[in-house]
């Protein structure tokens, strides 16, 4: 019964795959909770540094940080655009990376259609592999971040892009990542990062009307504001990485659960086919025995 043996082998193979996907689902559930906690823990710092940066940017109007200056004149077009691409290091997380890379590709085509050159920073193996395949210029990279992102590993690659913007080599910078909405929903984002827009640094109306801000700067206003702007941009990138990791674990959990359910359905179908094949073989053997007995008695 060669056919039956082959089907039994397929059932065993699918059962082994089901065990793996179930284990990966359970691991993703645990990591997802930690990633969500880490993402939420980073938000108060990002909110606080945004408020302080907004206060400083309005308290000292005689100095304007290079991160706030729009080098593209009204009606002009950028000559060089940078993209910080945040993806996962590993796969098996559904369409998470595919969706954000598709959004990135659309924006890159628009930029290239305007005649601008493109430079990129890759955070994550999947994004790095994609950028290398499409032939994009990769200025720096940060891969193998692990389950918990550390700002130390992100500062170097991000600083390369920031220095290029301050020196005027890059006219605009976009941040590409997957935003965590909830466990079942994650949205790809391609957000303008530099120059910092007024909306990002906007204060509430109550703060504007109640009081004005003033500070004493040590050593001087320029150094303090520039350093704070840098820390704020790094906080935005870190928050994007934290959001992307939470999205990754959620997407992997959903994908592995779907794979486990599909494996269970496939096992059921294969067992049904196996039983039908086995029953047909038994019926055939019985028919041969009856036919042989009838021939002997006749």
Coordinates of C-alpha atoms in Angstrom, one line a residue:
X1 CA 0.0 0.0 0.0
X2 CA 2.5 2.5 -1.3
X3 CA 0.0 5.3 -1.6
X4 CA -1.2 4.9 2.0
X5 CA 2.5 5.0 3.2
X6 CA 3.1 8.2 1.3
X7 CA 0.0 9.9 2.8
X8 CA 1.1 8.8 6.3
X9 CA 4.4 10.5 5.7
X10 CA 2.7 13.7 4.6
X11 CA 0.5 13.6 7.8
X12 CA 3.6 13.2 10.0
X13 CA 5.4 16.0 8.2
X14 CA 2.4 18.4 8.6
X15 CA 2.0 17.4 12.3
X16 CA 5.7 18.3 12.9
X17 CA 5.2 21.6 11.1
X18 CA 2.1 22.3 13.3
X19 CA 4.1 21.7 16.5
X20 CA 6.7 24.3 15.3
X21 CA 4.1 26.9 14.3
X22 CA 2.3 26.4 17.6
X23 CA 5.5 26.9 19.6
X24 CA 6.4 30.0 17.6
X25 CA 2.9 31.4 18.2
X26 CA 3.3 30.9 22.0
X27 CA 6.8 32.5 21.9
X28 CA 5.4 35.5 19.9
X29 CA 2.6 36.0 22.5
X30 CA 5.2 36.3 25.3
X31 CA 7.5 38.6 23.2
X32 CA 4.5 40.7 22.0
X33 CA 3.5 41.6 25.6
X34 CA 7.1 42.7 26.4
X35 CA 7.4 44.6 23.2
X36 CA 4.1 46.5 23.8
X37 CA 5.2 47.4 27.3
X38 CA 8.5 48.6 26.0
X39 CA 6.8 50.7 23.3
X40 CA 4.4 52.3 25.8
X41 CA 7.2 52.9 28.3
X42 CA 9.1 55.0 25.6
X43 CA 6.1 57.2 24.9
X44 CA 6.3 59.5 28.0
X45 CA 10.0 60.3 27.3
X46 CA 9.1 61.1 23.6
X47 CA 6.2 63.3 24.7
X48 CA 8.3 65.1 27.3
X49 CA 11.2 65.8 25.0
X50 CA 8.8 67.0 22.3
X51 CA 7.2 69.5 24.7
X52 CA 10.6 70.8 25.8
X53 CA 11.8 71.1 22.2
X54 CA 8.7 73.0 21.3
X55 CA 9.2 75.4 24.2
X56 CA 12.8 75.9 23.3
X57 CA 12.1 76.5 19.6
X58 CA 9.7 79.3 20.5
X59 CA 11.7 80.7 23.5
X60 CA 14.7 81.7 21.4
X61 CA 13.5 83.1 18.1
X62 CA 16.9 84.7 17.2
X63 CA 18.4 81.2 16.6
X64 CA 16.9 78.6 14.4
X65 CA 18.2 75.1 14.5
X66 CA 19.4 73.6 11.2
X67 CA 16.9 70.8 11.8
X68 CA 14.0 73.3 11.6
X69 CA 15.3 75.0 8.4
X70 CA 13.6 73.9 5.2
X71 CA 16.4 74.0 2.6
X72 CA 13.9 73.5 -0.2
X73 CA 12.6 76.9 -1.2
X74 CA 9.0 77.5 -2.0
X75 CA 8.1 75.8 -5.2
X76 CA 11.5 74.1 -5.4
X77 CA 12.3 70.4 -5.4
X78 CA 14.7 68.5 -3.2
X79 CA 17.9 67.4 -4.8
X80 CA 18.6 64.5 -2.4
X81 CA 16.2 62.7 -0.1
X82 CA 17.0 60.3 2.7
X83 CA 15.0 57.3 3.9
X84 CA 15.4 55.6 7.3
X85 CA 13.9 52.2 6.7
X86 CA 12.8 50.2 9.8
X87 CA 12.0 46.5 9.3
X88 CA 12.4 43.3 11.2
X89 CA 15.5 41.1 11.2
X90 CA 13.5 37.9 10.8
X91 CA 10.6 36.7 8.6
X92 CA 7.5 34.6 9.2
X93 CA 5.5 37.7 10.2
X94 CA 2.9 37.8 7.5
X95 CA 2.9 40.9 5.2
X96 CA 4.5 43.2 7.8
X97 CA 7.7 43.9 5.9
X98 CA 6.1 43.6 2.5
X99 CA 3.6 46.3 3.2
X100 CA 6.1 48.9 4.5
X101 CA 8.5 48.2 1.7
X102 CA 5.7 48.6 -0.8
X103 CA 4.9 52.0 0.7
X104 CA 8.6 52.8 0.6
X105 CA 8.8 51.8 -3.1
X106 CA 5.9 54.1 -4.0
X107 CA 7.4 57.1 -2.2
X108 CA 10.9 56.4 -3.7
X109 CA 9.3 56.4 -7.2
X110 CA 7.7 59.7 -6.6
X111 CA 11.0 61.2 -5.4
X112 CA 12.9 59.8 -8.4
X113 CA 10.2 61.2 -10.7
X114 CA 11.0 64.6 -9.3
X115 CA 14.6 64.2 -10.2
X116 CA 16.0 63.8 -6.7
X117 CA 18.7 61.2 -5.7
X118 CA 18.0 58.8 -2.8
X119 CA 20.1 57.7 0.1
X120 CA 19.0 55.3 2.8
X121 CA 19.7 53.9 6.2
X122 CA 18.6 50.4 6.9
X123 CA 17.5 49.2 10.3
X124 CA 16.7 45.5 10.1
X125 CA 17.9 42.7 7.9
X126 CA 14.8 42.5 5.7
X127 CA 15.0 46.2 4.7
X128 CA 18.8 45.9 4.1
X129 CA 18.3 43.0 1.8
X130 CA 15.5 44.8 -0.1
X131 CA 17.6 48.0 -0.5
X132 CA 20.5 46.0 -1.8
X133 CA 18.3 44.2 -4.3
X134 CA 16.9 47.3 -5.7
X135 CA 20.3 49.0 -5.9
X136 CA 19.6 51.8 -3.4
X137 CA 22.5 53.7 -1.9
X138 CA 22.8 52.5 1.8
X139 CA 24.7 55.0 3.9
X140 CA 24.7 52.9 7.1
X141 CA 22.9 50.0 8.7
X142 CA 21.8 48.5 12.0
X143 CA 20.9 44.9 12.1
X144 CA 20.5 42.1 14.7
X145 CA 18.9 44.4 17.2
X146 CA 17.5 41.5 19.2
X147 CA 14.2 41.6 21.0
X148 CA 15.0 44.8 22.9
X149 CA 16.2 47.7 20.9
X150 CA 19.1 49.8 22.4
X151 CA 19.5 53.4 21.5
X152 CA 23.3 52.9 21.4
X153 CA 23.0 50.7 18.3
X154 CA 20.7 53.3 16.6
X155 CA 22.6 56.5 17.3
X156 CA 25.5 55.8 14.8
X157 CA 23.5 55.0 11.7
X158 CA 21.0 57.8 12.4
X159 CA 23.8 60.3 13.0
X160 CA 25.1 59.7 9.5
X161 CA 21.8 60.8 8.1
X162 CA 21.5 63.8 10.5
X163 CA 25.0 65.0 9.6
X164 CA 24.2 64.8 5.9
X165 CA 21.1 66.9 6.5
X166 CA 22.9 69.6 8.6
X167 CA 25.7 69.8 6.0
X168 CA 23.1 70.3 3.2
X169 CA 23.9 67.1 1.4
X170 CA 20.3 65.8 2.1
X171 CA 17.3 68.1 1.7
X172 CA 14.7 65.9 3.4
X173 CA 14.5 62.8 5.5
X174 CA 11.6 60.3 5.7
X175 CA 11.1 57.7 8.4
X176 CA 9.6 54.4 7.2
X177 CA 8.2 51.9 9.8
X178 CA 5.1 49.9 10.8
X179 CA 2.9 51.6 13.4
X180 CA 1.3 49.4 16.1
X181 CA -2.4 50.0 16.2
X182 CA -3.6 46.9 18.0
X183 CA -2.8 43.2 18.0
X184 CA -4.7 42.6 14.8
X185 CA -3.8 45.8 13.0
X186 CA -0.5 47.4 12.0
X187 CA -0.1 50.2 9.5
X188 CA 2.9 51.0 7.3
X189 CA 4.1 54.6 7.7
X190 CA 6.3 56.8 5.6
X191 CA 6.5 60.0 7.7
X192 CA 8.6 63.2 7.0
X193 CA 11.3 63.4 9.7
X194 CA 13.4 66.3 8.6
X195 CA 13.1 69.2 8.4
X196 CA 11.0 69.1 11.7
X197 CA 7.6 70.4 10.9
X198 CA 5.6 72.8 13.0
X199 CA 2.9 70.1 13.6
X200 CA 5.4 67.8 15.3
X201 CA 6.5 70.6 17.7
X202 CA 3.1 72.1 18.1
X203 CA 2.0 73.1 21.6
X204 CA -1.5 73.0 22.9
X205 CA -3.6 76.1 22.7
X206 CA -3.8 76.4 26.5
X207 CA 0.0 76.4 26.8
X208 CA 0.2 79.2 24.2
X209 CA -2.2 81.5 25.9
X210 CA -1.4 80.9 29.5
X211 CA 2.4 81.7 29.6
X212 CA 5.6 82.2 27.6
X213 CA 8.7 80.1 28.2
X214 CA 12.2 81.4 28.9
X215 CA 15.4 79.6 29.7
X216 CA 19.0 80.1 30.9
X217 CA 21.3 78.3 28.6
X218 CA 24.6 76.7 29.5
X219 CA 27.0 76.9 27.7
X220 CA 24.9 78.7 25.0
X221 CA 21.5 78.5 23.3
X222 CA 22.8 77.2 20.0
X223 CA 24.5 74.1 21.6
X224 CA 21.6 73.4 23.9
X225 CA 18.9 73.6 21.2
X226 CA 20.9 71.6 18.6
X227 CA 21.7 68.9 21.1
X228 CA 18.1 68.7 22.2
X229 CA 16.9 68.6 18.6
X230 CA 19.3 65.6 18.0
X231 CA 18.0 63.8 21.1
X232 CA 14.4 64.4 20.0
X233 CA 15.0 63.0 16.5
X234 CA 16.8 60.0 18.1
X235 CA 13.7 59.5 20.3
X236 CA 11.5 59.5 17.2
X237 CA 13.6 56.8 15.6
X238 CA 13.7 54.7 18.8
X239 CA 9.9 55.0 19.1
X240 CA 9.5 53.9 15.5
X241 CA 11.8 50.9 16.1
X242 CA 9.8 50.0 19.3
X243 CA 6.5 50.3 17.4
X244 CA 7.9 48.1 14.6
X245 CA 9.0 45.4 17.0
X246 CA 5.6 45.3 18.7
X247 CA 4.0 45.1 15.3
X248 CA 6.4 42.3 14.3
X249 CA 5.5 40.1 17.2
X250 CA 1.8 40.7 16.8
X251 CA 2.0 40.0 13.1
X252 CA 4.1 36.8 13.7
X253 CA 1.6 35.6 16.4
X254 CA -1.3 36.1 14.0
X255 CA 0.6 34.4 11.1
X256 CA 1.7 31.4 13.2
X257 CA -1.9 31.0 14.5
X258 CA -3.2 31.0 11.0
X259 CA -0.5 28.5 10.0
X260 CA -1.3 26.2 12.9
X261 CA -5.0 26.3 12.0
X262 CA -4.3 25.6 8.4
X263 CA -2.0 22.7 9.4
X264 CA -4.8 21.2 11.5
X265 CA -7.2 21.5 8.5
X266 CA -4.7 19.9 6.2
X267 CA -4.1 17.0 8.6
X268 CA -7.9 16.4 8.7
X269 CA -8.1 16.3 4.9
X270 CA -5.1 14.0 4.6
X271 CA -6.5 11.6 7.2
X272 CA -9.8 11.5 5.3
X273 CA -8.0 10.7 2.1
X274 CA -5.9 8.1 3.9
X275 CA -8.9 6.4 5.3
X276 CA -10.7 6.4 2.0
X277 CA -7.6 5.0 0.3
X278 CA -7.2 2.3 3.0
X279 CA -11.0 1.4 2.8
X280 CA -10.7 1.1 -1.0
X281 CA -7.7 -1.2 -0.7
X282 CA -9.5 -3.4 1.9
X283 CA -12.6 -3.5 -0.3
X284 CA -10.5 -4.5 -3.3
X285 CA -8.8 -7.3 -1.3
X286 CA -12.1 -8.6 -0.1
X287 CA -13.5 -8.6 -3.6
X288 CA -10.4 -10.6 -4.8
X289 CA -10.9 -13.1 -2.0
X290 CA -14.6 -13.6 -2.7
X291 CA -13.9 -13.9 -6.5
X292 CA -11.2 -16.5 -5.8
X293 CA -13.4 -18.5 -3.4
X294 CA -16.2 -18.4 -6.0
X295 CA -13.9 -19.6 -8.7
X296 CA -12.7 -22.5 -6.6
X297 CA -16.1 -23.6 -5.5
X298 CA -17.4 -23.4 -9.1

